[in-house]
Short mmCIF file of C-alpha atoms and ligand atoms in Angstrom, two decimals:
data_model
loop_
_atom_site.label_atom_id
_atom_site.label_comp_id
_atom_site.label_asym_id
_atom_site.label_seq_id
_atom_site.Cartn_x
_atom_site.Cartn_y
_atom_site.Cartn_z
CA MET B 3 91.44 102.42 106.39
CA GLY B 4 94.12 102.36 109.03
CA LEU B 5 95.73 99.77 111.25
CA SER B 6 92.83 99.07 113.59
CA ASP B 7 90.37 98.67 110.72
CA ILE B 8 92.64 96.19 109.00
CA GLN B 9 93.24 94.28 112.24
CA ALA B 10 89.48 94.02 112.68
CA ARG B 11 89.04 92.76 109.12
CA VAL B 12 91.83 90.21 109.63
CA ALA B 13 90.14 88.97 112.82
CA LYS B 14 86.80 88.69 111.05
CA ALA B 15 88.30 86.82 108.09
CA CYS B 16 89.99 84.40 110.52
CA THR B 17 86.73 83.73 112.37
CA LYS B 18 84.95 83.13 109.08
CA ALA B 19 87.65 80.69 107.99
CA GLY B 20 87.74 78.95 111.36
CA ARG B 21 91.33 80.02 111.90
CA ASP B 22 93.19 81.37 114.90
CA VAL B 23 94.10 85.03 114.38
CA ALA B 24 97.49 84.30 115.97
CA ASP B 25 98.31 82.17 112.93
CA VAL B 26 98.12 85.11 110.53
CA GLN B 27 100.88 87.69 110.65
CA LEU B 28 100.03 91.15 109.40
CA ILE B 29 103.01 92.68 107.62
CA ALA B 30 102.51 96.43 107.32
CA VAL B 31 104.16 97.32 104.02
CA SER B 32 105.79 100.69 104.64
CA LYS B 33 107.71 101.15 101.37
CA VAL B 34 107.74 104.71 100.07
CA GLN B 35 105.48 105.92 102.89
CA PRO B 36 106.30 109.21 104.63
CA ILE B 37 108.10 108.55 107.92
CA GLU B 38 105.31 110.16 110.00
CA ARG B 39 102.85 107.55 108.77
CA VAL B 40 105.27 104.77 109.73
CA GLU B 41 105.85 106.31 113.16
CA HIS B 42 102.12 106.58 113.65
CA VAL B 43 101.66 102.85 113.07
CA LEU B 44 104.62 102.13 115.38
CA ASP B 45 103.03 104.36 118.02
CA GLU B 46 99.85 102.32 117.69
CA GLY B 47 101.93 99.33 118.76
CA HIS B 48 102.47 97.51 115.48
CA ARG B 49 105.89 95.86 115.13
CA LEU B 50 105.98 93.89 111.88
CA PHE B 51 106.78 95.73 108.66
CA GLY B 52 107.61 94.96 105.05
CA GLU B 53 109.89 96.76 102.61
CA ASN B 54 110.58 95.96 98.99
CA ARG B 55 113.99 97.60 98.58
CA VAL B 56 117.10 96.92 100.64
CA GLN B 57 118.49 100.41 100.17
CA GLU B 58 115.33 102.17 101.24
CA ALA B 59 114.93 99.94 104.29
CA ALA B 60 118.57 100.41 105.30
CA GLY B 61 118.09 104.17 105.24
CA LYS B 62 115.02 104.09 107.43
CA TRP B 63 114.84 101.16 109.82
CA PRO B 64 118.07 101.10 111.85
CA ALA B 65 117.17 104.47 113.42
CA LEU B 66 113.55 103.43 114.01
CA MET B 67 114.72 100.16 115.58
CA GLU B 68 116.72 102.17 118.11
CA ARG B 69 113.62 104.10 119.10
CA TYR B 70 111.11 101.26 119.07
CA SER B 71 111.85 97.86 120.54
CA GLY B 72 110.82 94.53 119.10
CA VAL B 73 110.55 95.66 115.51
CA ASP B 74 110.81 93.07 112.72
CA VAL B 75 111.18 94.05 109.09
CA HIS B 76 110.67 91.58 106.23
CA LEU B 77 112.05 92.01 102.72
CA ILE B 78 109.22 91.40 100.27
CA GLY B 79 110.85 92.71 97.07
CA PRO B 80 113.56 91.35 94.76
CA LEU B 81 117.03 90.75 96.18
CA GLN B 82 120.25 91.11 94.21
CA SER B 83 123.05 88.81 95.32
CA ASN B 84 125.37 91.74 95.99
CA LYS B 85 122.90 93.09 98.57
CA ALA B 86 122.35 89.71 100.23
CA ARG B 87 124.70 90.32 103.16
CA GLN B 88 123.11 93.66 103.99
CA ALA B 89 119.66 92.08 103.69
CA MET B 90 120.57 89.23 106.02
CA GLU B 91 121.74 91.68 108.65
CA LEU B 92 118.66 93.89 108.46
CA PHE B 93 115.65 91.65 107.81
CA SER B 94 114.21 88.88 109.94
CA ALA B 95 112.65 87.28 106.87
CA ILE B 96 113.15 87.38 103.10
CA HIS B 97 110.11 86.60 100.93
CA SER B 98 111.78 86.77 97.52
CA LEU B 99 114.14 83.81 97.20
CA ASP B 100 113.71 83.01 93.52
CA ARG B 101 116.85 81.51 91.98
CA PRO B 102 119.68 79.05 92.61
CA LYS B 103 122.44 81.64 92.60
CA LEU B 104 120.76 83.63 95.35
CA ALA B 105 120.13 80.44 97.33
CA GLN B 106 123.83 79.58 97.14
CA THR B 107 124.84 83.08 98.20
CA LEU B 108 122.46 83.02 101.16
CA ALA B 109 123.72 79.58 102.20
CA ARG B 110 127.33 80.75 102.13
CA LEU B 111 126.52 83.92 104.10
CA ALA B 112 124.46 81.94 106.62
CA GLN B 113 127.55 79.84 107.36
CA GLU B 114 129.68 82.93 107.72
CA LEU B 115 127.26 85.00 109.81
CA GLY B 116 125.97 82.11 111.89
CA HIS B 117 122.34 83.02 111.29
CA CYS B 118 119.83 83.28 108.48
CA PRO B 119 116.48 85.06 108.20
CA ASP B 120 113.37 82.97 107.60
CA LEU B 121 113.07 82.42 103.88
CA PHE B 122 110.09 82.26 101.56
CA ILE B 123 110.46 81.07 98.00
CA GLN B 124 108.66 83.30 95.55
CA VAL B 125 106.56 81.43 93.00
CA ASN B 126 105.49 83.16 89.80
CA THR B 127 102.05 81.52 89.86
CA GLY B 128 100.85 83.58 86.89
CA GLU B 129 103.96 82.70 84.84
CA GLU B 130 104.33 86.37 83.98
CA GLU B 131 107.36 87.32 81.94
CA GLN B 132 108.16 90.48 83.90
CA LYS B 133 107.61 89.03 87.35
CA ALA B 134 110.15 87.39 89.64
CA GLY B 135 109.70 83.93 91.09
CA VAL B 136 110.18 80.33 90.07
CA ARG B 137 107.61 78.85 87.72
CA PRO B 138 105.14 76.45 89.33
CA ALA B 139 106.57 73.53 87.32
CA GLU B 140 110.04 74.25 88.68
CA ALA B 141 109.02 74.93 92.25
CA ASP B 142 109.40 71.40 93.68
CA ALA B 143 112.94 71.03 92.37
CA PHE B 144 113.98 74.46 93.62
CA ILE B 145 112.49 73.87 97.06
CA THR B 146 114.40 70.59 97.29
CA GLU B 147 117.59 72.34 96.20
CA CYS B 148 117.16 75.02 98.89
CA LYS B 149 116.48 72.45 101.59
CA GLY B 150 119.62 70.64 100.45
CA LEU B 151 121.58 73.81 101.15
CA ASP B 152 120.24 73.76 104.72
CA LEU B 153 118.40 77.04 104.23
CA PRO B 154 115.54 77.78 106.64
CA ILE B 155 112.71 77.62 104.12
CA LYS B 156 109.60 78.74 105.94
CA GLY B 157 107.17 78.77 103.04
CA LEU B 158 106.16 80.21 99.70
CA MET B 159 105.18 83.66 98.48
CA CYS B 160 103.24 84.85 95.43
CA ILE B 161 101.96 88.05 93.84
CA PRO B 162 99.01 87.14 91.60
CA PRO B 163 98.63 88.89 88.23
CA ALA B 164 96.69 92.11 88.71
CA GLU B 165 93.92 91.21 86.29
CA GLU B 166 93.27 87.64 87.42
CA THR B 167 91.22 86.12 90.23
CA PRO B 168 93.69 85.99 93.14
CA SER B 169 92.06 82.97 94.78
CA LEU B 170 93.19 80.64 91.99
CA HIS B 171 96.77 81.72 92.60
CA PHE B 172 96.48 81.43 96.37
CA ALA B 173 95.09 77.91 95.99
CA LEU B 174 97.92 76.94 93.66
CA LEU B 175 100.53 78.30 96.06
CA ARG B 176 98.98 76.37 98.91
CA LYS B 177 98.97 73.17 96.89
CA ILE B 178 102.67 73.51 96.07
CA ALA B 179 103.48 74.27 99.73
CA GLU B 180 101.48 71.32 101.01
CA ARG B 181 103.07 68.76 98.74
CA ASN B 182 106.49 70.04 99.82
CA GLY B 183 105.72 70.02 103.53
CA LEU B 184 105.96 73.80 103.91
CA SER B 185 103.62 75.60 106.32
CA GLY B 186 104.22 79.28 105.52
CA LEU B 187 102.13 81.09 102.93
CA SER B 188 102.96 84.73 102.20
CA MET B 189 100.01 85.90 100.11
CA GLY B 190 97.36 88.58 100.12
CA MET B 191 97.67 92.36 99.81
CA SER B 192 95.35 95.32 100.43
CA GLY B 193 92.81 94.24 97.84
CA ASP B 194 92.65 90.53 98.55
CA PHE B 195 93.96 89.65 102.01
CA GLU B 196 90.61 88.27 103.18
CA GLN B 197 90.58 85.77 100.33
CA ALA B 198 94.18 84.88 101.12
CA ILE B 199 93.26 84.21 104.76
CA ALA B 200 90.41 81.98 103.62
CA LEU B 201 92.93 79.97 101.60
CA GLY B 202 95.46 79.61 104.41
CA ALA B 203 97.74 82.67 104.30
CA THR B 204 100.10 82.83 107.28
CA HIS B 205 101.65 86.16 106.28
CA ILE B 206 99.64 88.90 104.59
CA ARG B 207 101.40 91.94 103.14
CA VAL B 208 99.20 95.01 103.44
CA GLY B 209 100.41 98.47 102.47
CA SER B 210 98.02 101.09 101.18
CA ALA B 211 95.03 99.85 103.20
CA ILE B 212 96.98 100.62 106.38
CA PHE B 213 99.04 103.66 105.42
CA GLY B 214 96.98 105.23 102.65
CA ALA B 215 97.94 105.50 98.99
CA ARG B 216 101.65 105.51 98.28
CA VAL B 217 103.09 108.78 97.02
CA PRO B 218 105.10 107.83 93.91
CA PRO B 219 108.82 108.32 94.64
CA HIS B 220 109.44 110.37 91.51
CA ALA B 221 106.18 112.28 91.35
CA GLY B 222 106.17 115.71 89.79
C1 LIG X 301 103.80 96.90 97.78
C2 LIG X 301 103.66 95.46 98.02
C3 LIG X 301 102.60 94.96 98.81
C4 LIG X 301 101.52 95.83 99.42
O1 LIG X 301 100.68 96.31 98.43
P1 LIG X 301 99.28 97.05 98.82
O2 LIG X 301 98.43 96.82 97.64
O3 LIG X 301 99.62 98.47 99.05
O4 LIG X 301 98.75 96.39 100.03
C5 LIG X 301 102.57 93.61 99.04
N1 LIG X 301 103.49 92.77 98.51
C6 LIG X 301 104.52 93.21 97.76
C7 LIG X 301 105.51 92.24 97.23
C8 LIG X 301 104.64 94.56 97.48
O5 LIG X 301 105.66 94.99 96.72
#
């Protein structure tokens, strides 16, 4: 466990898949982690992080960005429309675009702010009731709608159901991306990032394998 171990495993998985390691971005998911652990990974030179809540990220990253240069933080969790402006100012990418209303809000704000983070459309590949994301059958239409709004759609993102074989979901996500001409694939977490790399992931989101187990926010 730890950053260098994960970097080594990423490199190995890339070699095995015949891919260039520069084509796979390692997003260190720092949500809920104690600040010392985050600083440690920053001190090791890592600069790309992921957070799943706007509020938590806003309380943590502006100060860290003043101390460390070249930091990029990606939003990987759900985004409410009323936090969209704050998210666009803080994150260099948003991986959770999942509905028309949010797409319209982002498009309007992009006009107003003159910039927009890279966007990934979240696909609910497992069609789980409780999970965010567009259903696979609706993905093509939503991607077209987002492109029509001139949004910078970089690729697709998925979180496979915990109890299913992740590879099937990664393959489905890749298929949807390919037929829509999208090159970005945000898929793979601590338990399955090697499989995701084998299936073409361009962005892997790894938390506990880098930082250690997350301490629950409301423990005790
Ligand atoms: C927390 C989280 C991760 C990282 O999970 P680990 O299993 O700790 O690697 C990745 N993606 C999303 C969307 C998350 O919320």
